[in-house]
mmCIF file of C-alpha atoms in Angstrom:
data_model
loop_
_atom_site.group_PDB
_atom_site.id
_atom_site.type_symbol
_atom_site.label_atom_id
_atom_site.label_comp_id
_atom_site.label_asym_id
_atom_site.label_seq_id
_atom_site.Cartn_x
_atom_site.Cartn_y
_atom_site.Cartn_z
ATOM 1 C CA MET A 1 -28.440 7.265 -135.241
ATOM 2 C CA ALA A 2 -31.739 8.367 -135.106
ATOM 3 C CA THR A 3 -30.450 11.833 -136.988
ATOM 4 C CA GLU A 4 -27.873 9.758 -139.330
ATOM 5 C CA ALA A 5 -30.755 10.268 -142.419
ATOM 6 C CA GLN A 6 -31.460 14.235 -141.825
ATOM 7 C CA SER A 7 -29.080 16.912 -142.883
ATOM 8 C CA ARG A 8 -27.838 19.038 -139.566
ATOM 9 C CA SER A 9 -29.441 22.831 -139.254
ATOM 10 C CA GLU A 10 -26.534 25.296 -138.665
ATOM 11 C CA TYR A 11 -28.597 25.299 -135.420
ATOM 12 C CA TRP A 12 -26.938 22.511 -134.146
ATOM 13 C CA TYR A 13 -25.278 23.266 -130.764
ATOM 14 C CA ASP A 14 -23.537 20.289 -128.501
ATOM 15 C CA ASP A 15 -24.860 21.520 -125.344
ATOM 16 C CA GLY A 16 -28.222 21.398 -126.872
ATOM 17 C CA SER A 17 -31.279 19.727 -125.262
ATOM 18 C CA ILE A 18 -33.839 18.762 -127.739
ATOM 19 C CA ILE A 19 -33.746 17.552 -131.275
ATOM 20 C CA LEU A 20 -36.132 18.844 -133.386
ATOM 21 C CA VAL A 21 -36.636 17.345 -137.094
ATOM 22 C CA VAL A 22 -38.572 19.548 -139.787
ATOM 23 C CA GLU A 23 -39.065 17.701 -143.232
ATOM 24 C CA ASP A 24 -35.131 15.946 -143.418
ATOM 25 C CA THR A 25 -33.535 18.452 -141.419
ATOM 26 C CA ALA A 26 -32.494 17.929 -137.120
ATOM 27 C CA PHE A 27 -31.999 21.397 -135.230
ATOM 28 C CA ARG A 28 -30.225 20.350 -131.982
ATOM 29 C CA VAL A 29 -31.584 23.055 -129.404
ATOM 30 C CA HIS A 30 -32.446 23.961 -125.828
ATOM 31 C CA LYS A 31 -35.612 23.155 -124.227
ATOM 32 C CA SER A 32 -35.255 26.406 -121.682
ATOM 33 C CA ILE A 33 -35.166 28.677 -124.932
ATOM 34 C CA LEU A 34 -37.902 27.717 -126.417
ATOM 35 C CA SER A 35 -39.491 26.947 -123.627
ATOM 36 C CA GLN A 36 -39.543 30.969 -122.581
ATOM 37 C CA HIS A 37 -41.067 31.790 -125.959
ATOM 38 C CA SER A 38 -43.564 29.487 -126.223
ATOM 39 C CA ASP A 39 -45.817 28.036 -124.296
ATOM 40 C CA VAL A 40 -47.061 25.422 -126.651
ATOM 41 C CA PHE A 41 -42.900 23.953 -126.794
ATOM 42 C CA ALA A 42 -42.998 24.471 -122.802
ATOM 43 C CA ASP A 43 -45.690 21.565 -122.746
ATOM 44 C CA LEU A 44 -44.635 19.306 -125.134
ATOM 45 C CA PHE A 45 -41.473 19.321 -123.241
ATOM 46 C CA THR A 46 -42.653 18.712 -119.954
ATOM 47 C CA ILE A 47 -44.338 15.422 -121.529
ATOM 48 C CA PRO A 48 -42.869 13.036 -119.843
ATOM 49 C CA GLU A 49 -40.613 10.278 -121.313
ATOM 50 C CA PRO A 50 -39.605 6.895 -121.591
ATOM 51 C CA ILE A 51 -36.927 5.213 -119.588
ATOM 52 C CA GLU A 52 -35.402 3.818 -122.753
ATOM 53 C CA ARG A 53 -36.711 5.539 -126.106
ATOM 54 C CA GLU A 54 -34.863 4.752 -128.900
ATOM 55 C CA ASP A 55 -35.839 7.821 -131.061
ATOM 56 C CA SER A 56 -33.113 9.560 -129.406
ATOM 57 C CA THR A 57 -29.347 10.406 -130.025
ATOM 58 C CA ASP A 58 -26.797 11.625 -127.094
ATOM 59 C CA GLY A 59 -29.624 11.651 -124.548
ATOM 60 C CA CYS A 60 -31.616 14.104 -126.587
ATOM 61 C CA SER A 61 -35.166 13.286 -127.414
ATOM 62 C CA ILE A 62 -35.804 13.633 -131.000
ATOM 63 C CA VAL A 63 -39.284 15.300 -131.911
ATOM 64 C CA HIS A 64 -40.370 15.281 -136.123
ATOM 65 C CA LEU A 65 -42.440 18.554 -136.271
ATOM 66 C CA GLN A 66 -44.645 18.954 -139.343
ATOM 67 C CA ASP A 67 -43.476 22.476 -140.394
ATOM 68 C CA ASN A 68 -42.148 24.227 -143.524
ATOM 69 C CA LEU A 69 -38.562 23.999 -142.823
ATOM 70 C CA LYS A 70 -37.809 27.555 -144.116
ATOM 71 C CA ASP A 71 -40.558 28.931 -142.212
ATOM 72 C CA PHE A 72 -39.266 26.979 -138.987
ATOM 73 C CA THR A 73 -35.583 27.999 -140.034
ATOM 74 C CA GLU A 74 -37.222 31.906 -140.080
ATOM 75 C CA VAL A 75 -38.112 31.442 -136.287
ATOM 76 C CA ILE A 76 -34.987 29.577 -134.756
ATOM 77 C CA LYS A 77 -33.081 32.701 -136.062
ATOM 78 C CA ALA A 78 -34.951 34.733 -135.458
ATOM 79 C CA ILE A 79 -35.424 32.674 -131.395
ATOM 80 C CA TYR A 80 -31.365 32.559 -131.488
ATOM 81 C CA LYS A 81 -30.402 36.246 -132.791
ATOM 82 C CA PRO A 82 -32.399 38.655 -130.530
ATOM 83 C CA PHE A 83 -31.925 41.294 -133.479
ATOM 84 C CA TYR A 84 -33.327 39.474 -136.274
ATOM 85 C CA PHE A 85 -36.033 41.833 -137.063
ATOM 86 C CA ASP A 86 -33.399 44.673 -137.777
ATOM 87 C CA GLN A 87 -31.983 43.338 -141.065
ATOM 88 C CA LEU A 88 -35.745 44.090 -141.833
ATOM 89 C CA PRO A 89 -35.528 47.416 -144.086
ATOM 90 C CA GLN A 90 -37.543 50.866 -142.804
ATOM 91 C CA ASP A 91 -38.009 51.337 -146.334
ATOM 92 C CA ALA A 92 -38.827 47.362 -147.663
ATOM 93 C CA ASP A 93 -41.426 47.091 -150.001
ATOM 94 C CA LEU A 94 -44.757 45.329 -149.283
ATOM 95 C CA ARG A 95 -42.637 42.517 -151.561
ATOM 96 C CA LYS A 96 -39.970 41.916 -149.500
ATOM 97 C CA LEU A 97 -41.734 42.671 -145.822
ATOM 98 C CA LEU A 98 -44.112 39.914 -146.677
ATOM 99 C CA ALA A 99 -41.196 37.673 -147.691
ATOM 100 C CA PHE A 100 -39.429 38.154 -144.305
ATOM 101 C CA ILE A 101 -42.493 37.793 -141.850
ATOM 102 C CA SER A 102 -44.945 35.159 -143.324
ATOM 103 C CA GLY A 103 -43.241 32.063 -142.582
ATOM 104 C CA ILE A 104 -42.218 33.492 -139.103
ATOM 105 C CA LEU A 105 -46.223 34.410 -138.805
ATOM 106 C CA LYS A 106 -47.222 31.755 -139.508
ATOM 107 C CA ILE A 107 -44.894 29.254 -136.893
ATOM 108 C CA SER A 108 -45.465 31.790 -134.159
ATOM 109 C CA THR A 109 -49.039 31.961 -134.460
ATOM 110 C CA LYS A 110 -48.831 27.807 -134.706
ATOM 111 C CA TYR A 111 -46.605 27.674 -131.373
ATOM 112 C CA ASN A 112 -47.769 30.425 -129.767
ATOM 113 C CA LEU A 113 -45.013 32.568 -130.020
ATOM 114 C CA THR A 114 -46.604 35.387 -128.300
ATOM 115 C CA ILE A 115 -43.764 37.875 -128.893
ATOM 116 C CA MET A 116 -42.609 37.353 -131.656
ATOM 117 C CA ARG A 117 -45.987 36.921 -133.387
ATOM 118 C CA GLN A 118 -46.876 40.401 -131.909
ATOM 119 C CA LYS A 119 -43.944 41.613 -133.892
ATOM 120 C CA CYS A 120 -44.941 40.217 -136.904
ATOM 121 C CA ILE A 121 -48.273 41.877 -136.534
ATOM 122 C CA ASP A 122 -46.749 45.183 -135.218
ATOM 123 C CA ILE A 123 -44.952 45.475 -138.253
ATOM 124 C CA LEU A 124 -47.971 44.858 -140.732
ATOM 125 C CA ARG A 125 -49.994 47.368 -139.082
ATOM 126 C CA ASP A 126 -47.401 49.537 -140.487
ATOM 127 C CA LYS A 127 -48.844 49.243 -143.791
ATOM 128 C CA PHE A 128 -52.191 47.849 -142.862
ATOM 129 C CA PRO A 129 -53.740 50.742 -140.501
ATOM 130 C CA THR A 130 -56.301 49.652 -138.321
ATOM 131 C CA THR A 131 -57.475 53.589 -137.844
ATOM 132 C CA LEU A 132 -58.352 56.420 -139.449
ATOM 133 C CA TYR A 133 -55.323 58.758 -138.381
ATOM 134 C CA GLY A 134 -52.914 55.261 -139.639
ATOM 135 C CA CYS A 135 -54.147 55.678 -142.919
ATOM 136 C CA ASP A 136 -53.461 59.359 -143.344
ATOM 137 C CA GLU A 137 -50.217 58.855 -142.502
ATOM 138 C CA LEU A 138 -49.985 56.304 -144.794
ATOM 139 C CA VAL A 139 -51.065 57.780 -147.589
ATOM 140 C CA SER A 140 -49.553 60.860 -147.069
ATOM 141 C CA SER A 141 -46.109 59.062 -146.487
ATOM 142 C CA GLY A 142 -46.697 58.225 -150.701
ATOM 143 C CA TYR A 143 -46.119 54.267 -149.400
ATOM 144 C CA GLN A 144 -47.210 52.161 -152.899
ATOM 145 C CA TYR A 145 -48.907 49.311 -153.270
ATOM 146 C CA ASN A 146 -48.200 46.510 -155.866
ATOM 147 C CA ALA A 147 -51.298 45.426 -157.147
ATOM 148 C CA THR A 148 -49.830 41.706 -157.716
ATOM 149 C CA THR A 149 -48.135 41.458 -154.317
ATOM 150 C CA VAL A 150 -50.891 43.027 -151.265
ATOM 151 C CA VAL A 151 -52.993 40.767 -152.199
ATOM 152 C CA ASN A 152 -50.755 37.931 -150.216
ATOM 153 C CA ALA A 153 -51.852 40.218 -147.276
ATOM 154 C CA ILE A 154 -55.188 38.411 -147.525
ATOM 155 C CA PRO A 155 -54.750 34.875 -147.218
ATOM 156 C CA LEU A 156 -51.776 35.075 -144.492
ATOM 157 C CA ALA A 157 -53.923 37.248 -142.167
ATOM 158 C CA ARG A 158 -57.019 34.684 -142.390
ATOM 159 C CA GLU A 159 -54.040 31.529 -141.855
ATOM 160 C CA THR A 160 -52.907 33.400 -139.020
ATOM 161 C CA ASN A 161 -55.399 34.701 -137.766
ATOM 162 C CA VAL A 162 -55.001 38.973 -138.209
ATOM 163 C CA PRO A 163 -58.043 40.407 -139.160
ATOM 164 C CA GLU A 164 -57.291 43.415 -138.155
ATOM 165 C CA ILE A 165 -55.245 43.748 -141.615
ATOM 166 C CA LEU A 166 -57.744 42.754 -143.974
ATOM 167 C CA PRO A 167 -60.135 45.629 -143.940
ATOM 168 C CA TRP A 168 -57.288 47.571 -145.214
ATOM 169 C CA ALA A 169 -56.012 44.995 -147.410
ATOM 170 C CA PHE A 170 -59.494 44.406 -149.331
ATOM 171 C CA TYR A 171 -59.415 48.171 -149.225
ATOM 172 C CA ILE A 172 -56.761 48.143 -151.446
ATOM 173 C CA SER A 173 -57.679 44.949 -153.411
ATOM 174 C CA ALA A 174 -60.330 46.532 -154.468
ATOM 175 C CA ASN A 175 -58.374 48.820 -156.523
ATOM 176 C CA ILE A 176 -56.722 46.013 -158.714
ATOM 177 C CA GLU A 177 -58.813 45.801 -162.290
ATOM 178 C CA THR A 178 -61.382 43.329 -162.453
ATOM 179 C CA ASP A 179 -59.452 40.986 -165.094
ATOM 180 C CA LEU A 180 -56.095 40.806 -162.990
ATOM 181 C CA LEU A 181 -58.391 39.777 -159.697
ATOM 182 C CA LEU A 182 -60.401 37.501 -161.424
ATOM 183 C CA ALA A 183 -57.066 35.825 -162.635
ATOM 184 C CA ASP A 184 -55.253 36.292 -159.180
ATOM 185 C CA PRO A 185 -54.142 32.765 -158.237
ATOM 186 C CA VAL A 186 -53.755 33.386 -154.575
ATOM 187 C CA LEU A 187 -57.206 34.436 -153.299
ATOM 188 C CA SER A 188 -60.193 32.127 -152.679
ATOM 189 C CA TRP A 189 -62.960 33.506 -155.092
ATOM 190 C CA ARG A 190 -65.123 34.275 -151.941
ATOM 191 C CA ASP A 191 -62.613 36.637 -151.722
ATOM 192 C CA LYS A 192 -62.311 37.805 -154.656
ATOM 193 C CA ALA A 193 -66.207 38.026 -154.545
ATOM 194 C CA LEU A 194 -66.044 40.399 -151.539
ATOM 195 C CA CYS A 195 -63.402 42.869 -153.522
ATOM 196 C CA LEU A 196 -65.822 42.884 -156.010
ATOM 197 C CA ALA A 197 -68.630 43.832 -154.367
ATOM 198 C CA GLY A 198 -66.801 46.012 -151.622
ATOM 199 C CA LYS A 199 -65.237 48.035 -154.809
ATOM 200 C CA ALA A 200 -69.159 48.648 -156.048
ATOM 201 C CA GLN A 201 -69.974 49.424 -152.085
ATOM 202 C CA LEU A 202 -66.761 52.043 -151.607
ATOM 203 C CA TRP A 203 -67.868 53.940 -155.180
ATOM 204 C CA GLU A 204 -71.343 54.553 -153.545
ATOM 205 C CA ARG A 205 -69.905 55.332 -150.630
ATOM 206 C CA GLN A 206 -67.362 57.999 -152.278
ATOM 207 C CA LYS A 207 -70.482 59.325 -154.363
ATOM 208 C CA GLU A 208 -72.891 59.831 -150.901
ATOM 209 C CA ASP A 209 -70.583 60.016 -148.343
ATOM 210 C CA THR A 210 -67.072 61.204 -148.404
ATOM 211 C CA HIS A 211 -67.239 63.263 -151.500
ATOM 212 C CA LYS A 212 -70.549 64.255 -151.989
ATOM 213 C CA PHE A 213 -70.137 67.443 -153.062
ATOM 214 C CA LEU A 214 -68.486 66.980 -156.075
ATOM 215 C CA PHE A 215 -71.276 65.113 -157.155
ATOM 216 C CA GLU A 216 -73.820 66.720 -155.963
ATOM 217 C CA PHE A 217 -73.436 69.997 -154.710
ATOM 218 C CA ALA A 218 -75.418 71.382 -152.049
ATOM 219 C CA LYS A 219 -74.563 74.963 -151.181
ATOM 220 C CA SER A 220 -74.800 76.480 -147.424
ATOM 221 C CA PRO A 221 -78.490 77.944 -146.170
ATOM 222 C CA GLU A 222 -75.776 81.010 -145.650
ATOM 223 C CA CYS A 223 -74.470 81.350 -149.391
ATOM 224 C CA ARG A 224 -74.792 84.495 -150.945
ATOM 225 C CA GLN A 225 -73.131 84.169 -153.950
ATOM 226 C CA GLY A 226 -74.730 80.934 -155.824
ATOM 227 C CA CYS A 227 -72.439 79.071 -155.192
ATOM 228 C CA SER A 228 -74.543 76.294 -156.682
ATOM 229 C CA LEU A 229 -74.221 77.563 -159.934
ATOM 230 C CA ARG A 230 -70.265 78.056 -160.416
ATOM 231 C CA LEU A 231 -69.303 74.592 -159.258
ATOM 232 C CA GLN A 232 -67.595 73.014 -162.122
ATOM 233 C CA GLN A 233 -69.094 69.691 -163.005
ATOM 234 C CA MET A 234 -66.695 66.762 -163.587
ATOM 235 C CA THR A 235 -66.530 65.091 -167.009
ATOM 236 C CA TRP A 236 -67.937 61.168 -167.696
ATOM 237 C CA ARG A 237 -64.114 60.142 -168.277
ATOM 238 C CA TYR A 238 -63.422 61.444 -165.065
ATOM 239 C CA MET A 239 -66.164 60.146 -162.869
ATOM 240 C CA GLU A 240 -65.582 56.672 -165.362
ATOM 241 C CA GLU A 241 -61.756 56.291 -164.030
ATOM 242 C CA LEU A 242 -63.217 57.020 -160.125
ATOM 243 C CA ARG A 243 -65.339 54.499 -160.439
ATOM 244 C CA LYS A 244 -62.864 52.429 -161.718
ATOM 245 C CA ARG A 245 -60.474 52.832 -158.493
ATOM 246 C CA PRO A 246 -62.664 54.269 -155.833
ATOM 247 C CA HIS A 247 -61.086 55.890 -152.682
ATOM 248 C CA PRO A 248 -63.595 57.673 -150.634
ATOM 249 C CA LEU A 249 -60.944 57.681 -147.958
ATOM 250 C CA HIS A 250 -59.030 60.126 -150.051
ATOM 251 C CA GLU A 251 -58.783 63.462 -147.758
ATOM 252 C CA TYR A 252 -59.850 65.837 -150.733
ATOM 253 C CA ASP A 253 -57.020 69.174 -150.273
ATOM 254 C CA ASN A 254 -57.862 71.142 -153.481
ATOM 255 C CA TRP A 255 -60.673 73.186 -151.981
ATOM 256 C CA ASP A 256 -59.271 76.665 -153.820
ATOM 257 C CA SER A 257 -60.536 74.821 -156.838
ATOM 258 C CA LEU A 258 -64.181 75.000 -155.903
ATOM 259 C CA GLY A 259 -65.004 78.721 -155.988
ATOM 260 C CA VAL A 260 -67.208 78.600 -153.348
ATOM 261 C CA CYS A 261 -67.760 81.046 -150.465
ATOM 262 C CA THR A 262 -66.542 80.384 -146.972
ATOM 263 C CA PRO A 263 -69.939 79.120 -145.306
ATOM 264 C CA CYS A 264 -70.161 77.028 -148.434
ATOM 265 C CA LEU A 265 -66.378 75.775 -148.055
ATOM 266 C CA GLN A 266 -66.727 75.238 -144.200
ATOM 267 C CA ARG A 267 -70.040 73.252 -144.994
ATOM 268 C CA VAL A 268 -68.727 70.181 -147.446
ATOM 269 C CA GLN A 269 -65.475 69.950 -145.657
ATOM 270 C CA ASP A 270 -67.514 69.096 -142.512
ATOM 271 C CA GLN A 271 -68.862 67.116 -144.502
ATOM 272 C CA HIS A 272 -65.876 65.346 -146.397
ATOM 273 C CA ALA A 273 -64.519 64.779 -142.683
ATOM 274 C CA ARG A 274 -67.443 63.389 -141.452
ATOM 275 C CA GLY A 275 -67.974 60.906 -144.146
ATOM 276 C CA ARG A 276 -64.298 60.005 -144.288
ATOM 277 C CA GLU A 277 -65.224 58.818 -140.320
ATOM 278 C CA LYS A 278 -68.623 57.007 -141.292
ATOM 279 C CA VAL A 279 -66.533 55.252 -143.986
ATOM 280 C CA TRP A 280 -63.669 54.171 -142.149
ATOM 281 C CA ASN A 281 -65.910 52.664 -138.845
ATOM 282 C CA ASP A 282 -67.750 50.947 -141.737
ATOM 283 C CA LEU A 283 -64.765 49.806 -143.606
ATOM 284 C CA PRO A 284 -64.933 46.227 -142.562
ATOM 285 C CA LYS A 285 -68.811 45.342 -143.026
ATOM 286 C CA ILE A 286 -68.094 47.178 -146.277
ATOM 287 C CA PHE A 287 -65.868 43.566 -147.312
ATOM 288 C CA HIS A 288 -68.610 41.596 -145.087
ATOM 289 C CA LEU A 289 -65.432 41.406 -142.009
ATOM 290 C CA GLY A 290 -67.615 42.615 -139.159
ATOM 291 C CA THR A 291 -67.415 45.486 -137.185
ATOM 292 C CA TRP A 292 -64.152 47.003 -136.122
ATOM 293 C CA GLU A 293 -65.178 45.450 -132.377
ATOM 294 C CA GLU A 294 -65.646 42.045 -133.820
ATOM 295 C CA ILE A 295 -62.439 42.210 -135.705
ATOM 296 C CA HIS A 296 -60.509 43.021 -132.513
ATOM 297 C CA LYS A 297 -62.239 40.754 -130.304
ATOM 298 C CA GLU A 298 -61.589 38.100 -132.699
ATOM 299 C CA GLN A 299 -57.814 38.603 -133.118
ATOM 300 C CA ASN A 300 -57.180 38.886 -129.128
ATOM 301 C CA ARG A 301 -59.562 35.850 -128.030
#
């Protein structure tokens, strides 16, 4: 028997119509069910088979797949358990989230399980926003990223063609200390270089676009109180902390501390809002990822 050398998966159905072997494990499943989820499997199962075929068991053809066993098992579970994704807690940290969906995303991408792939992408988008509004919602929720975990999203996105999450993944990764970033075993050297180059640009954008009023205050033409003379100067130590961890998309809210008049306050608030929109729109280019439009086209092609 062709499956004697393999162990049987828990997904071995006596009425199954196809046997899929991954590594040393055999899955006896249903062609019809897999075909509903994947046009790749559907095409595979329509290939005419020889009348007499040695590579079969109980009339079921055996197909050997070159996949990771754990990843493939997760996909089969998700196919046969409609509410499988409900096992992922709403408040799961990024480590648990990536561990849960990474394998499923890889296999669903390879075999074009479109609904399952999109489900994984939607989960990632919750933590890697693709709009400024989504960014603000996430930041206001207080969600925390672990430096050694967030970098895992970058090679995953590249491998599975989900470039939409890369701008925010790089943005967060740019705040990792340089020594830790260079020593990271997951990121490629090219992506490490993009993080470091992007960090320098984020710092410049924070000074020039989003928080310029803190570094170089320009009063409103309607100012009658000499506000520029009364604005407190930042200390060198505080500026150095900002440089190490630039966050130009941070939505400034400590306006009362500026102690400026109403026209000046309106001016800097408008500048701040426009600057944040500009930085968000340019975020992919800051990390040499193209434009948001190009990213969306690449992911949906």
